Amino acid sequence: MVRDKKMPTYAEMCDFNPGFDKLDYIAFALQQSKLHFDFLTAFSGLFVPKFILVDGRVQIEGLFNREKYDGLIASGYSLEEAQMWCSLTEFGGVIDAAFPDAEVDLKDIVDFCQSLVDVWNLQLEAQGYISCGRAQLEVDEELDEVYVFLK
């Protein structure tokens, strides 16, 4: 996919179009990028993943790898540690790769990831899984890495 380097920011679109809202911006960006509809499904899956229980600890179905998990347990990791390592997701690199021509501020990545943590914890609570693990955020400022995981 070729990125349109002249894609206006949300603030610029609001300046040009009074009443322009975030849904308008999302629709505009999707039209400009010509992304397939399944991108929306994948993106929304970040915010509302399917949680499963494994040995009394919550896991993210799309990330869970039984072989990795069993290996961690066999190596002496606790259930909580195995849960964390199986759900650990680093977002700084993903965002840097998605926006190679832009300097994305670490604070903006942290804010985005914090919204994931907040929504995941609400979902875990609503599903009765909150005692089986909570979403957490870890920031490594030295490496500009932001991690989201369950523990």
Short mmCIF file of C-alpha atoms in Angstrom, two decimals:
data_model
loop_
_atom_site.label_atom_id
_atom_site.label_comp_id
_atom_site.label_asym_id
_atom_site.label_seq_id
_atom_site.Cartn_x
_atom_site.Cartn_y
_atom_site.Cartn_z
CA MET A 1 0.00 0.00 0.00
CA VAL A 2 1.30 3.45 -0.83
CA ARG A 3 0.81 5.94 1.98
CA ASP A 4 -0.54 9.35 1.03
CA LYS A 5 1.95 11.71 2.65
CA LYS A 6 -0.52 14.56 2.28
CA MET A 7 -3.18 12.95 4.49
CA PRO A 8 -4.43 15.75 6.76
CA THR A 9 -4.50 15.29 10.50
CA TYR A 10 -7.75 15.16 12.44
CA ALA A 11 -7.17 18.73 13.68
CA GLU A 12 -6.58 19.95 10.11
CA MET A 13 -9.78 18.26 8.92
CA CYS A 14 -11.73 19.91 11.75
CA ASP A 15 -10.30 23.30 10.73
CA PHE A 16 -11.41 22.73 7.11
CA ASN A 17 -14.82 21.24 7.96
CA PRO A 18 -16.81 22.64 10.88
CA GLY A 19 -18.75 19.80 12.53
CA PHE A 20 -16.26 17.17 11.32
CA ASP A 21 -16.03 14.44 13.98
CA LYS A 22 -13.83 11.43 14.70
CA LEU A 23 -16.10 9.01 12.88
CA ASP A 24 -15.91 11.25 9.81
CA TYR A 25 -12.13 11.18 10.11
CA ILE A 26 -12.01 7.40 10.39
CA ALA A 27 -14.24 7.06 7.31
CA PHE A 28 -12.07 9.56 5.40
CA ALA A 29 -8.82 7.82 6.40
CA LEU A 30 -10.16 4.39 5.42
CA GLN A 31 -11.34 5.71 2.06
CA GLN A 32 -8.00 7.41 1.41
CA SER A 33 -5.96 4.36 2.39
CA LYS A 34 -8.16 1.90 0.50
CA LEU A 35 -7.88 -0.59 3.36
CA HIS A 36 -10.00 -3.70 3.19
CA PHE A 37 -12.98 -3.84 5.57
CA ASP A 38 -11.33 -6.63 7.57
CA PHE A 39 -8.92 -4.00 8.88
CA LEU A 40 -11.78 -2.62 11.00
CA THR A 41 -12.46 -6.08 12.38
CA ALA A 42 -8.80 -6.59 13.23
CA PHE A 43 -8.52 -3.12 14.77
CA SER A 44 -11.67 -3.50 16.85
CA GLY A 45 -10.32 -6.85 18.04
CA LEU A 46 -7.55 -4.96 19.81
CA PHE A 47 -10.14 -3.27 21.98
CA VAL A 48 -12.44 -6.23 22.48
CA PRO A 49 -10.35 -9.41 22.34
CA LYS A 50 -11.84 -12.80 23.09
CA PHE A 51 -10.67 -13.90 26.52
CA ILE A 52 -10.30 -17.55 27.50
CA LEU A 53 -9.46 -19.25 30.80
CA VAL A 54 -6.39 -21.47 31.01
CA ASP A 55 -5.58 -23.02 34.37
CA GLY A 56 -7.67 -20.37 36.10
CA ARG A 57 -5.84 -17.47 34.44
CA VAL A 58 -7.30 -15.37 31.65
CA GLN A 59 -5.58 -15.38 28.25
CA ILE A 60 -6.24 -13.66 24.94
CA GLU A 61 -7.46 -16.31 22.53
CA GLY A 62 -5.72 -14.82 19.47
CA LEU A 63 -2.35 -14.61 21.24
CA PHE A 64 -2.41 -17.77 23.32
CA ASN A 65 0.06 -20.45 22.25
CA ARG A 66 -0.37 -23.73 24.14
CA GLU A 67 3.12 -24.98 23.30
CA LYS A 68 4.76 -21.79 24.56
CA TYR A 69 2.58 -21.82 27.68
CA ASP A 70 3.33 -25.46 28.48
CA GLY A 71 7.03 -24.78 27.97
CA LEU A 72 6.97 -21.86 30.39
CA ILE A 73 5.15 -23.92 33.03
CA ALA A 74 7.57 -26.85 32.53
CA SER A 75 10.48 -24.40 32.98
CA GLY A 76 9.17 -23.39 36.41
CA TYR A 77 7.27 -20.23 35.59
CA SER A 78 4.22 -19.57 37.77
CA LEU A 79 0.76 -19.47 36.20
CA GLU A 80 0.80 -15.67 36.55
CA GLU A 81 4.23 -15.36 34.88
CA ALA A 82 3.20 -17.67 32.03
CA GLN A 83 0.03 -15.61 31.62
CA MET A 84 2.08 -12.44 31.28
CA TRP A 85 4.56 -13.88 28.78
CA CYS A 86 1.79 -15.37 26.63
CA SER A 87 -0.12 -12.09 26.46
CA LEU A 88 2.79 -9.64 26.27
CA THR A 89 2.37 -7.32 23.29
CA GLU A 90 4.76 -4.50 22.39
CA PHE A 91 3.07 -1.59 20.61
CA GLY A 92 5.84 0.95 20.04
CA GLY A 93 7.39 -1.09 17.23
CA VAL A 94 4.02 -1.76 15.63
CA ILE A 95 3.18 1.94 15.57
CA ASP A 96 6.65 2.89 14.33
CA ALA A 97 6.32 0.37 11.49
CA ALA A 98 2.84 1.62 10.61
CA PHE A 99 3.97 5.26 10.50
CA PRO A 100 7.59 5.18 9.25
CA ASP A 101 7.53 8.77 8.03
CA ALA A 102 6.19 10.23 11.26
CA GLU A 103 7.64 10.86 14.69
CA VAL A 104 5.00 9.39 16.98
CA ASP A 105 5.50 10.67 20.51
CA LEU A 106 5.93 7.97 23.16
CA LYS A 107 3.25 9.68 25.24
CA ASP A 108 0.75 9.24 22.40
CA ILE A 109 1.58 5.52 22.19
CA VAL A 110 1.20 5.23 25.97
CA ASP A 111 -2.18 7.01 25.83
CA PHE A 112 -3.37 4.64 23.08
CA CYS A 113 -2.20 1.59 25.02
CA GLN A 114 -3.75 2.88 28.24
CA SER A 115 -7.09 3.00 26.45
CA LEU A 116 -6.62 -0.69 25.58
CA VAL A 117 -5.82 -1.51 29.19
CA ASP A 118 -8.88 0.38 30.42
CA VAL A 119 -11.24 -1.32 27.96
CA TRP A 120 -9.74 -4.78 28.57
CA ASN A 121 -10.18 -4.39 32.33
CA LEU A 122 -13.79 -3.27 31.91
CA GLN A 123 -14.40 -6.29 29.70
CA LEU A 124 -12.66 -8.64 32.15
CA GLU A 125 -14.78 -7.26 34.97
CA ALA A 126 -18.02 -7.55 32.97
CA GLN A 127 -17.21 -11.17 32.09
CA GLY A 128 -16.32 -12.06 35.68
CA TYR A 129 -12.65 -12.70 34.85
CA ILE A 130 -11.08 -9.81 36.77
CA SER A 131 -9.91 -12.14 39.56
CA CYS A 132 -8.12 -14.22 36.90
CA GLY A 133 -5.88 -11.41 35.69
CA ARG A 134 -5.87 -7.72 34.84
CA ALA A 135 -4.56 -5.85 31.83
CA GLN A 136 -1.46 -3.83 32.64
CA LEU A 137 0.84 -1.37 30.93
CA GLU A 138 4.62 -1.20 31.11
CA VAL A 139 6.71 1.54 29.51
CA ASP A 140 10.42 1.28 28.76
CA GLU A 141 11.33 4.90 28.00
CA GLU A 142 14.95 4.05 27.28
CA LEU A 143 13.93 1.72 24.44
CA ASP A 144 10.74 3.63 23.48
CA GLU A 145 8.73 0.46 23.99
CA VAL A 146 5.22 0.15 25.38
CA TYR A 147 3.92 -3.23 26.53
CA VAL A 148 0.39 -4.36 27.30
CA PHE A 149 -0.15 -7.69 29.04
CA LEU A 150 -2.34 -9.65 31.40
CA LYS A 151 -1.21 -10.52 34.92
#
